[in-house]
Amino acid sequence: MEKNSCRAECAISLLPVLAVAALGGVFTLVGKEPILVFHGAIMALSGALAALYLFRKMLAPPAEIPLEYNDKIIRAAVIMILIWGIIGFGVGDIVAWQLAYPNLNFDLPWTNFGRLRPVHTTAVILGFGGNALLATSFYVVQRTSRARLAGQVTPWLVFWGYNLFVFLGVTGYLFGVTQSREYAEPEWYADLLALLVWIGYFWIFLATLARRAERHIYVANWYFLGFIIAFAMLHIVNNLSVPISLEYAKSYSLFTGVQDAMTQWWYGHNAVGFFLTAAFLGMLYYFLPKAANRPIYSYRLSIIGFWGLVFTYMWAGSHHLHYTALPDWVQVLGMSMSLILLVPSWASVFNGFFTLNGAWHKLRYDPALRFMTLAVLFYAIATFEGVFMALKPVNALSHYTDWTVGHVHAGALGWVAFITIGSLYKLVPWVWHREGTYSRRLEAWHFWLALSGAVIYVGAMWNAGITQSLMWQTYDANGQFVYSFMDSVDMLHPYYVARAIGGLLYLVGFMIGAYNIWLTINPPTPAEIPSTPETRPLPASGVVAQPAAQPAE
Amino acid sequence: MGKLHQMIERNSIVLVLMITIVASIGGIIEIAPLFTIQNTVEKVEGMRVYTPLELAGRDIYVREGCYACHSQMIRKLKTDVDRYGHYSLAAESMYDRPFQWGSKRTGPDLARIGGRRSDEWHVRHLKEPRKVVKGSLMPGYAFLADTDIDPQRIALSIKALQWAGDPYTDEMVKEAAKDAIRQASPDMDDAESIKERYGEKVQIRDFDGNPARVTEMDAMVAYLQMLGTLVDTKALRAAVKAQRQAAESKPAGKAKEVAAR
């Protein structure tokens, strides 16, 4: 036990906390839009509560810091993963049904597709994905450093601040507060909050590494660190903007047109590259070997994979802008670097699969490991597909169609969410000190529902996208288009219904998973479960016990 | 490799520095040169900043997330050009903050939608899309017609854009709130004065069919009707053709020079 008071840390944390509270206060007082006043009040209230918490910590007598891992913060993040997951997947399925049956838009401002779509993407990427990264990175950095998480108050400020940022984002969209920059929609004040949070996150990570009892920094932490640094750069540059005043939420980008497009897709592509890939590879590099109980196959492949990814991803953003007004040399450079990107991507794939050598039989009875293995497979498919789509001739076919949507979801449903869910099924019993999850059968149900949902979704979108594009490109003998644009829309309907059904299966699977995790955390009272065979009621001879007489599973 | 990397992975600060450097290279090489604007955005005749009313319309376009389904970028592909018109020039989005090129066409491209349909068509279509286009997947935006624009906010926007570097004159900034109303109120005495500031081609009329109010529907339709109309693409195409013919008729040495340009 070491004694410690929170003087320095609390005092430094007080500055950003008060800044957020003050900005919120100003919005509340001068805001002319209801949503800005609401956001201001929330910011002021959260800031005030956080300041109060910091004051209490500062004035309290030096507390004894336990020498054990800080798992409370991980538990909190796990709960948020479940909440944002259900919101994100749920809204995603709603917008999928809206595309199949447009009357479901109800023609109200806050229920139309354009406003709900970023709610879906933000809740999934930043809400579900972001909390998954907080939980797992905090877990991994402590275990692989054999050190308690740095900071007494900063982890909690980071956790609540981050979730406040996501909350401001999604509630803002519903009322039309958005930058309409894909995957960076939150307005400037939410972005500033995110920046403060990120500085805290970076500090926690570095300070924990600094007190590590291991000489080497484990490979998973390289990825987490890469993600934290790169995302900070992307977030800052891409969100540079001019607010019109403190009375309105609106701001204008500091960049225009072509430069703005390149900056935005440099961000957009690398949000995928570092947020949704590098960081989740960090998760893979810890939880897969742990679940399989095998060491990582190759140290050398890890090094090649990591540095190759950090270097190459940043070049590839321009493949989102093929044949546009962006200068050709940038397009060709982006395409070429995208090809090279396959090398580090598949280095991780091979490393993942070969790590499973000697543990493949475990897939038969461990659904969590199955989730992780399929995640690697989906990662392999999606990265190959991504390279393919980055080629200019293929892009001429795939761009602007549902093929892109299918590709993104192969990555999001199949890779990001699968690796998260697989890791969660391991992480939850570890941090709540349970022997295992509540039910492996429910895990298996979740697995098969999620897999069929993802396959239906991606399959439907491939077909929809390619058909759509071919229809746009079909000429008759006179050089006239055979199909009007509306013909290509009418054709989509069955695929859109199939996609929405796939999404529904995925959502139901996740809700079963959430239920399973909830019961793992709060098991039904153990007293009802007979602990030894002797105390179990004996079945009448020759008669199989009735299900009702069985102990609850 | 092993020895060197052992040093890196034992020292968190070195690791952080290495990551920062390695990750920065790509962005710096690809993005920084684009800011030498002369090479990226060729000057084109006809481009002007948005009028206050058009800007209000654009803000609504951004607010509603229209980019999720509509692109504003006609690529240099035959199929795009045949369907939507002359490919988009870099200059045409030079005042777009943010750019709205989009990444998905659930609906058609809108880069040159201006002037293709009547105002009445746009109003009816925005209110009830499926009454006008059978099978459309678009949500209805009837609420735009019930919401007045906020001239005060538009004035602040124009001021912010001037600060950010768009060539709005001080007079434009001063008159912004009034200009927003003028453009949709042809009956006002000084409605035409907006042309002194934004040029002869500015469209001044009651866009939403409700002369009593200046609504978000006015702004939206004003924006849609100017999209892609600023640059005379017909003249541009003719000029390029003439240039090419001239190059062919000239001696080889000069032709090379023209081609290099």
Tab-separated table of C-alpha atoms in Angstrom, chain A residues 58-460:
chain	number	residue	atom	x	y	z
A	58	MET	CA	-8.298	17.231	-2.980
A	59	LEU	CA	-9.517	18.009	0.519
A	60	ALA	CA	-9.790	14.401	1.600
A	61	PRO	CA	-6.930	13.029	3.717
A	62	PRO	CA	-4.370	11.060	1.730
A	63	ALA	CA	-6.013	7.803	0.793
A	64	GLU	CA	-4.322	4.483	0.591
A	65	ILE	CA	-4.079	3.330	-2.976
A	66	PRO	CA	-4.535	-0.376	-3.294
A	67	LEU	CA	-1.788	-2.146	-5.170
A	68	GLU	CA	-4.296	-3.991	-7.295
A	69	TYR	CA	-5.411	-3.351	-10.870
A	70	ASN	CA	-8.024	-0.672	-11.414
A	71	ASP	CA	-10.882	-2.751	-12.789
A	72	LYS	CA	-13.764	-0.515	-11.741
A	73	ILE	CA	-13.177	1.776	-14.704
A	74	ILE	CA	-13.178	-1.247	-17.007
A	75	ARG	CA	-16.485	-2.452	-15.604
A	76	ALA	CA	-18.050	0.946	-16.214
A	77	ALA	CA	-16.825	0.977	-19.808
A	78	VAL	CA	-18.210	-2.537	-20.360
A	79	ILE	CA	-21.683	-1.354	-19.364
A	80	MET	CA	-21.386	1.555	-21.803
A	81	ILE	CA	-20.334	-0.841	-24.589
A	82	LEU	CA	-23.616	-2.686	-24.128
A	83	ILE	CA	-25.728	0.481	-23.982
A	84	TRP	CA	-24.150	2.152	-27.022
A	85	GLY	CA	-24.147	-1.152	-28.870
A	86	ILE	CA	-27.894	-1.585	-28.494
A	87	ILE	CA	-28.543	2.066	-29.417
A	88	GLY	CA	-26.159	1.980	-32.377
A	89	PHE	CA	-27.263	-1.356	-33.831
A	90	GLY	CA	-30.908	-0.508	-33.105
A	91	VAL	CA	-30.811	2.843	-34.902
A	92	GLY	CA	-28.838	1.184	-37.690
A	93	ASP	CA	-31.630	-1.291	-38.225
A	94	ILE	CA	-34.250	1.472	-38.096
A	95	VAL	CA	-32.521	3.395	-40.887
A	96	ALA	CA	-32.172	0.131	-42.828
A	97	TRP	CA	-35.946	-0.328	-42.669
A	98	GLN	CA	-36.411	3.325	-43.654
A	99	LEU	CA	-34.543	2.643	-46.870
A	100	ALA	CA	-36.782	-0.351	-47.545
A	101	TYR	CA	-40.009	1.458	-46.551
A	102	PRO	CA	-39.455	5.241	-46.793
A	103	ASN	CA	-42.754	6.034	-45.053
A	104	LEU	CA	-40.968	5.076	-41.844
A	105	ASN	CA	-39.235	8.452	-42.015
A	106	PHE	CA	-42.516	9.932	-40.746
A	107	ASP	CA	-41.375	13.178	-42.399
A	108	LEU	CA	-40.539	14.755	-39.061
A	109	PRO	CA	-37.277	16.665	-38.675
A	110	TRP	CA	-35.805	14.399	-35.995
A	111	THR	CA	-36.826	11.063	-37.489
A	112	ASN	CA	-35.580	11.441	-41.054
A	113	PHE	CA	-32.838	9.265	-42.464
A	114	GLY	CA	-30.363	12.108	-42.899
A	115	ARG	CA	-30.375	12.905	-39.187
A	116	LEU	CA	-30.621	9.335	-37.895
A	117	ARG	CA	-27.836	7.937	-40.036
A	118	PRO	CA	-25.021	9.747	-38.187
A	119	VAL	CA	-26.668	8.725	-34.897
A	120	HIS	CA	-26.117	5.145	-36.035
A	121	THR	CA	-22.522	5.652	-37.179
A	122	THR	CA	-21.489	7.689	-34.147
A	123	ALA	CA	-23.182	5.422	-31.619
A	124	VAL	CA	-21.506	2.387	-33.162
A	125	ILE	CA	-18.038	3.733	-33.964
A	126	LEU	CA	-17.475	6.200	-31.144
A	127	GLY	CA	-19.975	4.854	-28.582
A	128	PHE	CA	-19.679	1.084	-28.914
A	129	GLY	CA	-16.195	0.992	-30.437
A	130	GLY	CA	-14.734	3.795	-28.325
A	131	ASN	CA	-15.866	2.319	-25.027
A	132	ALA	CA	-14.650	-1.099	-26.147
A	133	LEU	CA	-11.233	0.460	-26.697
A	134	LEU	CA	-11.273	2.242	-23.331
A	135	ALA	CA	-12.177	-0.997	-21.556
A	136	THR	CA	-9.732	-3.258	-23.337
A	137	SER	CA	-6.827	-0.808	-23.547
A	138	PHE	CA	-7.081	-0.119	-19.804
A	139	TYR	CA	-7.227	-3.844	-19.143
A	140	VAL	CA	-4.363	-4.755	-21.432
A	141	VAL	CA	-1.994	-1.970	-20.445
A	142	GLN	CA	-2.316	-2.871	-16.765
A	143	ARG	CA	-1.853	-6.624	-17.243
A	144	THR	CA	0.989	-6.434	-19.730
A	145	SER	CA	2.793	-3.765	-17.678
A	146	ARG	CA	2.008	-5.434	-14.353
A	147	ALA	CA	1.137	-1.988	-13.006
A	148	ARG	CA	-1.979	-0.286	-11.732
A	149	LEU	CA	-3.572	2.225	-14.077
A	150	ALA	CA	-2.077	5.674	-13.586
A	151	GLY	CA	-4.193	8.424	-12.156
A	152	GLN	CA	-6.798	8.496	-9.427
A	153	VAL	CA	-9.309	10.772	-11.050
A	154	THR	CA	-8.199	11.074	-14.677
A	155	PRO	CA	-9.531	7.664	-15.781
A	156	TRP	CA	-12.985	8.637	-14.544
A	157	LEU	CA	-12.828	12.068	-16.125
A	158	VAL	CA	-11.782	10.455	-19.389
A	159	PHE	CA	-14.559	7.889	-19.182
A	160	TRP	CA	-17.365	10.343	-18.395
A	161	GLY	CA	-15.980	13.070	-20.630
A	162	TYR	CA	-15.742	10.685	-23.553
A	163	ASN	CA	-19.283	9.453	-23.123
A	164	LEU	CA	-20.505	13.022	-22.738
A	165	PHE	CA	-18.841	13.781	-26.082
A	166	VAL	CA	-20.676	10.906	-27.773
A	167	PHE	CA	-23.924	11.962	-26.096
A	168	LEU	CA	-23.549	15.574	-27.310
A	169	GLY	CA	-22.877	14.221	-30.780
A	170	VAL	CA	-25.879	11.958	-31.181
A	171	THR	CA	-28.396	14.254	-29.475
A	172	GLY	CA	-27.107	17.143	-31.584
A	173	TYR	CA	-27.754	15.356	-34.903
A	174	LEU	CA	-31.394	14.815	-34.000
A	175	PHE	CA	-31.800	18.586	-33.797
A	176	GLY	CA	-29.660	19.328	-36.828
A	177	VAL	CA	-26.361	20.117	-35.096
A	178	THR	CA	-23.803	18.531	-37.394
A	179	GLN	CA	-20.746	19.388	-39.443
A	180	SER	CA	-21.801	16.842	-42.094
A	181	ARG	CA	-18.225	15.628	-42.246
A	182	GLU	CA	-18.501	11.886	-42.430
A	183	TYR	CA	-17.590	10.198	-39.126
A	184	ALA	CA	-16.607	13.601	-37.670
A	185	GLU	CA	-20.088	15.078	-37.437
A	186	PRO	CA	-20.034	16.509	-33.880
A	187	GLU	CA	-19.777	20.298	-33.758
A	188	TRP	CA	-16.768	22.274	-32.544
A	189	TYR	CA	-17.589	22.396	-28.825
A	190	ALA	CA	-18.036	18.630	-28.637
A	191	ASP	CA	-14.787	18.275	-30.582
A	192	LEU	CA	-12.978	20.460	-28.041
A	193	LEU	CA	-14.305	18.283	-25.237
A	194	ALA	CA	-13.079	15.201	-27.097
A	195	LEU	CA	-9.649	16.778	-27.452
A	196	LEU	CA	-9.381	17.407	-23.696
A	197	VAL	CA	-10.482	13.840	-23.034
A	198	TRP	CA	-7.915	12.554	-25.480
A	199	ILE	CA	-5.072	14.391	-23.767
A	200	GLY	CA	-6.108	12.716	-20.514
A	201	TYR	CA	-6.292	9.318	-22.196
A	202	PHE	CA	-2.819	9.767	-23.687
A	203	TRP	CA	-1.406	10.770	-20.318
A	204	ILE	CA	-2.969	7.776	-18.531
A	205	PHE	CA	-1.541	5.425	-21.098
A	206	LEU	CA	1.964	6.858	-21.024
A	207	ALA	CA	2.048	7.184	-17.240
A	208	THR	CA	0.940	3.587	-16.837
A	209	LEU	CA	3.620	2.433	-19.256
A	210	ALA	CA	6.140	4.489	-17.305
A	211	ARG	CA	5.466	2.525	-14.125
A	212	ARG	CA	5.564	-0.855	-15.823
A	213	ALA	CA	7.353	-3.748	-14.196
A	214	GLU	CA	8.092	-5.348	-17.575
A	215	ARG	CA	11.075	-4.209	-19.612
A	216	HIS	CA	9.311	-4.496	-22.946
A	217	ILE	CA	6.152	-2.759	-24.014
A	218	TYR	CA	3.847	-5.506	-25.233
A	219	VAL	CA	2.777	-5.396	-28.901
A	220	ALA	CA	-0.893	-4.753	-28.079
A	221	ASN	CA	0.160	-1.502	-26.431
A	222	TRP	CA	2.000	-0.353	-29.547
A	223	TYR	CA	-1.266	-0.536	-31.391
A	224	PHE	CA	-3.216	1.264	-28.663
A	225	LEU	CA	-0.546	3.958	-28.534
A	226	GLY	CA	-0.529	4.285	-32.317
A	227	PHE	CA	-4.288	4.675	-32.255
A	228	ILE	CA	-4.243	7.322	-29.532
A	229	ILE	CA	-1.552	9.434	-31.233
A	230	ALA	CA	-2.862	9.125	-34.784
A	231	PHE	CA	-6.444	9.807	-33.812
A	232	ALA	CA	-5.378	12.949	-31.989
A	233	MET	CA	-3.675	14.259	-35.143
A	234	LEU	CA	-6.640	13.371	-37.334
A	235	HIS	CA	-9.196	14.800	-34.946
A	236	ILE	CA	-7.406	18.114	-34.509
A	237	VAL	CA	-6.666	18.809	-38.171
A	238	ASN	CA	-9.954	17.613	-39.611
A	239	ASN	CA	-12.093	19.546	-37.163
A	240	LEU	CA	-10.409	22.938	-37.554
A	241	SER	CA	-13.351	25.275	-37.992
A	242	VAL	CA	-14.730	28.748	-37.378
A	243	PRO	CA	-17.749	28.941	-35.048
A	244	ILE	CA	-20.169	31.638	-36.184
A	245	SER	CA	-20.861	32.755	-32.598
A	246	LEU	CA	-21.542	31.465	-29.109
A	247	GLU	CA	-25.282	31.837	-29.671
A	248	TYR	CA	-25.473	29.143	-32.333
A	249	ALA	CA	-23.927	25.699	-32.641
A	250	LYS	CA	-22.938	26.209	-36.279
A	251	SER	CA	-19.360	26.391	-37.514
A	252	TYR	CA	-17.659	26.424	-40.917
A	253	SER	CA	-14.695	24.304	-41.888
A	254	LEU	CA	-11.386	26.102	-42.158
A	255	PHE	CA	-10.772	24.294	-45.454
A	256	THR	CA	-12.779	24.506	-48.643
A	257	GLY	CA	-13.604	22.234	-51.549
A	258	VAL	CA	-10.716	20.091	-52.764
A	259	GLN	CA	-8.497	20.656	-49.729
A	260	ASP	CA	-11.425	19.982	-47.455
A	261	ALA	CA	-12.217	16.776	-49.324
A	262	MET	CA	-8.655	15.533	-49.025
A	263	THR	CA	-8.425	16.463	-45.343
A	264	GLN	CA	-11.760	14.850	-44.620
A	265	TRP	CA	-10.867	11.550	-46.320
A	266	TRP	CA	-7.403	11.571	-44.841
A	267	TYR	CA	-9.343	11.653	-41.582
A	268	GLY	CA	-12.139	9.317	-42.680
A	269	HIS	CA	-9.869	6.633	-44.019
A	270	ASN	CA	-7.558	6.744	-41.037
A	271	ALA	CA	-10.394	6.815	-38.558
A	272	VAL	CA	-10.967	3.369	-40.037
A	273	GLY	CA	-7.235	2.674	-40.094
A	274	PHE	CA	-6.377	3.660	-36.562
A	275	PHE	CA	-9.640	3.708	-34.621
A	276	LEU	CA	-11.311	0.679	-36.188
A	277	THR	CA	-8.214	-1.266	-37.219
A	278	ALA	CA	-5.036	-0.531	-35.274
A	279	ALA	CA	-6.740	-0.299	-31.902
A	280	PHE	CA	-8.806	-3.423	-32.462
A	281	LEU	CA	-5.646	-5.220	-33.567
A	282	GLY	CA	-4.325	-4.302	-30.138
A	283	MET	CA	-7.346	-6.096	-28.730
A	284	LEU	CA	-6.628	-9.072	-30.997
A	285	TYR	CA	-2.983	-9.262	-29.949
A	286	TYR	CA	-3.976	-9.706	-26.325
A	287	PHE	CA	-7.292	-11.526	-26.204
A	288	LEU	CA	-6.754	-14.040	-29.014
A	289	PRO	CA	-3.573	-15.566	-27.594
A	290	LYS	CA	-5.118	-15.487	-24.117
A	291	ALA	CA	-8.295	-17.221	-25.253
A	292	ALA	CA	-6.375	-19.783	-27.296
A	293	ASN	CA	-3.739	-20.132	-24.601
A	294	ARG	CA	-1.008	-19.961	-27.243
A	295	PRO	CA	1.772	-17.393	-27.636
A	296	ILE	CA	1.702	-14.972	-30.565
A	297	TYR	CA	3.022	-16.844	-33.581
A	298	SER	CA	5.634	-14.364	-34.769
A	299	TYR	CA	7.301	-11.393	-33.161
A	300	ARG	CA	8.771	-10.359	-36.503
A	301	LEU	CA	5.375	-10.343	-38.211
A	302	SER	CA	4.057	-8.141	-35.404
A	303	ILE	CA	6.776	-5.579	-36.053
A	304	ILE	CA	6.247	-5.600	-39.830
A	305	GLY	CA	2.497	-5.458	-39.387
A	306	PHE	CA	2.597	-2.588	-36.940
A	307	TRP	CA	5.027	-0.209	-38.632
A	308	GLY	CA	3.689	-1.046	-42.079
A	309	LEU	CA	0.210	-0.137	-40.933
A	310	VAL	CA	1.209	3.077	-39.173
A	311	PHE	CA	3.162	4.256	-42.199
A	312	THR	CA	0.960	3.158	-45.085
A	313	TYR	CA	-2.588	3.828	-43.897
A	314	MET	CA	-2.043	7.578	-43.863
A	315	TRP	CA	-1.398	7.617	-47.617
A	316	ALA	CA	-4.467	5.755	-48.705
A	317	GLY	CA	-7.260	8.253	-47.975
A	318	SER	CA	-7.355	9.671	-51.497
A	319	HIS	CA	-8.758	6.416	-52.891
A	320	HIS	CA	-12.106	7.725	-51.638
A	321	LEU	CA	-11.847	10.479	-54.248
A	322	HIS	CA	-11.065	8.671	-57.508
A	323	TYR	CA	-11.986	10.468	-60.745
A	324	THR	CA	-13.012	13.589	-58.809
A	325	ALA	CA	-11.604	17.102	-58.996
A	326	LEU	CA	-8.735	16.022	-56.742
A	327	PRO	CA	-5.414	16.207	-58.663
A	328	ASP	CA	-4.635	12.934	-60.424
A	329	TRP	CA	-1.233	12.417	-58.823
A	330	VAL	CA	-2.863	12.232	-55.380
A	331	GLN	CA	-5.386	9.687	-56.636
A	332	VAL	CA	-2.720	7.459	-58.166
A	333	LEU	CA	-0.509	7.745	-55.096
A	334	GLY	CA	-3.443	6.812	-52.866
A	335	MET	CA	-4.272	3.831	-55.043
A	336	SER	CA	-0.671	2.566	-55.076
A	337	MET	CA	-0.248	2.882	-51.337
A	338	SER	CA	-3.564	1.103	-50.835
A	339	LEU	CA	-2.117	-1.880	-52.691
A	340	ILE	CA	0.905	-1.945	-50.406
A	341	LEU	CA	-1.417	-1.752	-47.419
A	342	LEU	CA	-2.362	-5.372	-47.990
A	343	VAL	CA	1.074	-6.461	-46.735
A	344	PRO	CA	0.848	-5.180	-43.142
A	345	SER	CA	-2.857	-6.055	-43.013
A	346	TRP	CA	-2.311	-9.649	-43.920
A	347	ALA	CA	0.776	-9.859	-41.716
A	348	SER	CA	-1.627	-9.471	-38.803
A	349	VAL	CA	-4.040	-11.947	-40.367
A	350	PHE	CA	-1.338	-14.617	-40.660
A	351	ASN	CA	-0.122	-13.844	-37.183
A	352	GLY	CA	-3.649	-14.296	-35.869
A	353	PHE	CA	-4.346	-17.562	-37.670
A	354	PHE	CA	-0.984	-19.171	-36.946
A	355	THR	CA	-1.378	-18.260	-33.291
A	356	LEU	CA	-4.398	-20.552	-33.316
A	357	ASN	CA	-2.290	-23.517	-34.441
A	358	GLY	CA	-2.617	-26.158	-31.786
A	359	ALA	CA	-5.802	-24.581	-30.470
A	360	TRP	CA	-8.170	-25.056	-33.392
A	361	HIS	CA	-10.105	-27.761	-31.539
A	362	LYS	CA	-11.138	-25.141	-28.975
A	363	LEU	CA	-13.334	-23.495	-31.596
A	364	ARG	CA	-15.733	-26.414	-31.227
A	365	TYR	CA	-16.798	-25.511	-27.717
A	366	ASP	CA	-15.679	-21.924	-27.178
A	367	PRO	CA	-17.960	-19.455	-28.987
A	368	ALA	CA	-15.863	-16.516	-27.793
A	369	LEU	CA	-12.789	-17.897	-29.550
A	370	ARG	CA	-14.994	-18.555	-32.568
A	371	PHE	CA	-15.970	-14.878	-32.584
A	372	MET	CA	-12.304	-13.862	-32.545
A	373	THR	CA	-11.300	-16.311	-35.270
A	374	LEU	CA	-14.126	-15.205	-37.546
A	375	ALA	CA	-13.101	-11.624	-36.804
A	376	VAL	CA	-9.654	-12.357	-38.248
A	377	LEU	CA	-11.268	-13.979	-41.278
A	378	PHE	CA	-13.538	-10.984	-41.849
A	379	TYR	CA	-10.533	-8.700	-41.396
A	380	ALA	CA	-8.695	-10.673	-44.068
A	381	ILE	CA	-11.669	-10.444	-46.442
A	382	ALA	CA	-12.386	-6.767	-45.787
A	383	THR	CA	-8.759	-5.663	-46.198
A	384	PHE	CA	-8.454	-7.599	-49.441
A	385	GLU	CA	-11.732	-6.180	-50.673
A	386	GLY	CA	-10.639	-2.690	-49.647
A	387	VAL	CA	-7.480	-2.938	-51.726
A	388	PHE	CA	-9.510	-4.220	-54.656
A	389	MET	CA	-11.980	-1.339	-54.387
A	390	ALA	CA	-9.137	1.187	-54.187
A	391	LEU	CA	-8.081	0.277	-57.741
A	392	LYS	CA	-9.387	3.004	-60.021
A	393	PRO	CA	-11.208	0.751	-62.528
A	394	VAL	CA	-12.933	-1.207	-59.758
A	395	ASN	CA	-13.717	2.007	-57.930
A	396	ALA	CA	-15.460	3.305	-61.053
A	397	LEU	CA	-17.884	0.445	-60.501
A	398	SER	CA	-18.103	0.351	-56.723
A	399	HIS	CA	-18.060	4.008	-55.703
A	400	TYR	CA	-21.320	5.724	-54.723
A	401	THR	CA	-23.074	2.317	-54.546
A	402	ASP	CA	-24.159	-0.020	-51.774
A	403	TRP	CA	-21.052	-2.083	-52.374
A	404	THR	CA	-19.216	0.495	-50.241
A	405	VAL	CA	-21.838	0.063	-47.540
A	406	GLY	CA	-21.389	-3.706	-47.723
A	407	HIS	CA	-17.604	-3.356	-47.499
A	408	VAL	CA	-17.804	-1.098	-44.453
A	409	HIS	CA	-20.144	-3.503	-42.714
A	410	ALA	CA	-17.976	-6.522	-43.486
A	411	GLY	CA	-15.381	-4.626	-41.493
A	412	ALA	CA	-17.681	-3.256	-38.810
A	413	LEU	CA	-20.002	-6.205	-38.196
A	414	GLY	CA	-17.503	-8.929	-38.994
A	415	TRP	CA	-14.208	-7.573	-37.751
A	416	VAL	CA	-14.680	-4.761	-35.215
A	417	ALA	CA	-17.758	-6.076	-33.444
A	418	PHE	CA	-16.724	-9.743	-33.571
A	419	ILE	CA	-13.333	-9.127	-31.994
A	420	THR	CA	-14.999	-6.903	-29.394
A	421	ILE	CA	-17.673	-9.452	-28.526
A	422	GLY	CA	-15.185	-12.312	-28.374
A	423	SER	CA	-12.952	-10.274	-26.083
A	424	LEU	CA	-15.913	-9.200	-23.952
A	425	TYR	CA	-16.906	-12.786	-23.248
A	426	LYS	CA	-13.411	-13.282	-21.821
A	427	LEU	CA	-12.995	-9.891	-20.198
A	428	VAL	CA	-16.277	-9.788	-18.270
A	429	PRO	CA	-15.666	-12.951	-16.218
A	430	TRP	CA	-12.097	-11.781	-15.557
A	431	VAL	CA	-12.922	-8.332	-14.215
A	432	TRP	CA	-16.007	-9.465	-12.275
A	433	HIS	CA	-14.202	-12.552	-10.925
A	434	ARG	CA	-16.560	-15.153	-12.346
A	435	GLU	CA	-15.593	-18.574	-13.539
A	436	GLY	CA	-17.069	-18.019	-16.947
A	437	THR	CA	-20.002	-16.408	-18.646
A	438	TYR	CA	-23.513	-17.183	-17.451
A	439	SER	CA	-24.221	-19.414	-20.421
A	440	ARG	CA	-22.109	-20.779	-23.243
A	441	ARG	CA	-25.267	-21.829	-25.068
A	442	LEU	CA	-26.363	-18.210	-25.215
A	443	GLU	CA	-22.879	-17.293	-26.448
A	444	ALA	CA	-23.332	-19.828	-29.227
A	445	TRP	CA	-26.767	-18.427	-30.069
A	446	HIS	CA	-25.247	-14.988	-30.230
A	447	PHE	CA	-22.497	-16.250	-32.491
A	448	TRP	CA	-24.745	-17.905	-35.044
A	449	LEU	CA	-27.247	-15.045	-35.102
A	450	ALA	CA	-24.465	-12.488	-35.551
A	451	LEU	CA	-22.721	-14.530	-38.244
A	452	SER	CA	-25.889	-15.128	-40.269
A	453	GLY	CA	-26.891	-11.487	-39.854
A	454	ALA	CA	-23.517	-10.267	-41.069
A	455	VAL	CA	-23.436	-12.662	-44.044
A	456	ILE	CA	-26.973	-11.740	-45.120
A	457	TYR	CA	-26.167	-8.047	-44.755
A	458	VAL	CA	-22.916	-8.113	-46.693
A	459	GLY	CA	-24.244	-10.473	-49.371
A	460	ALA	CA	-27.292	-8.295	-49.980
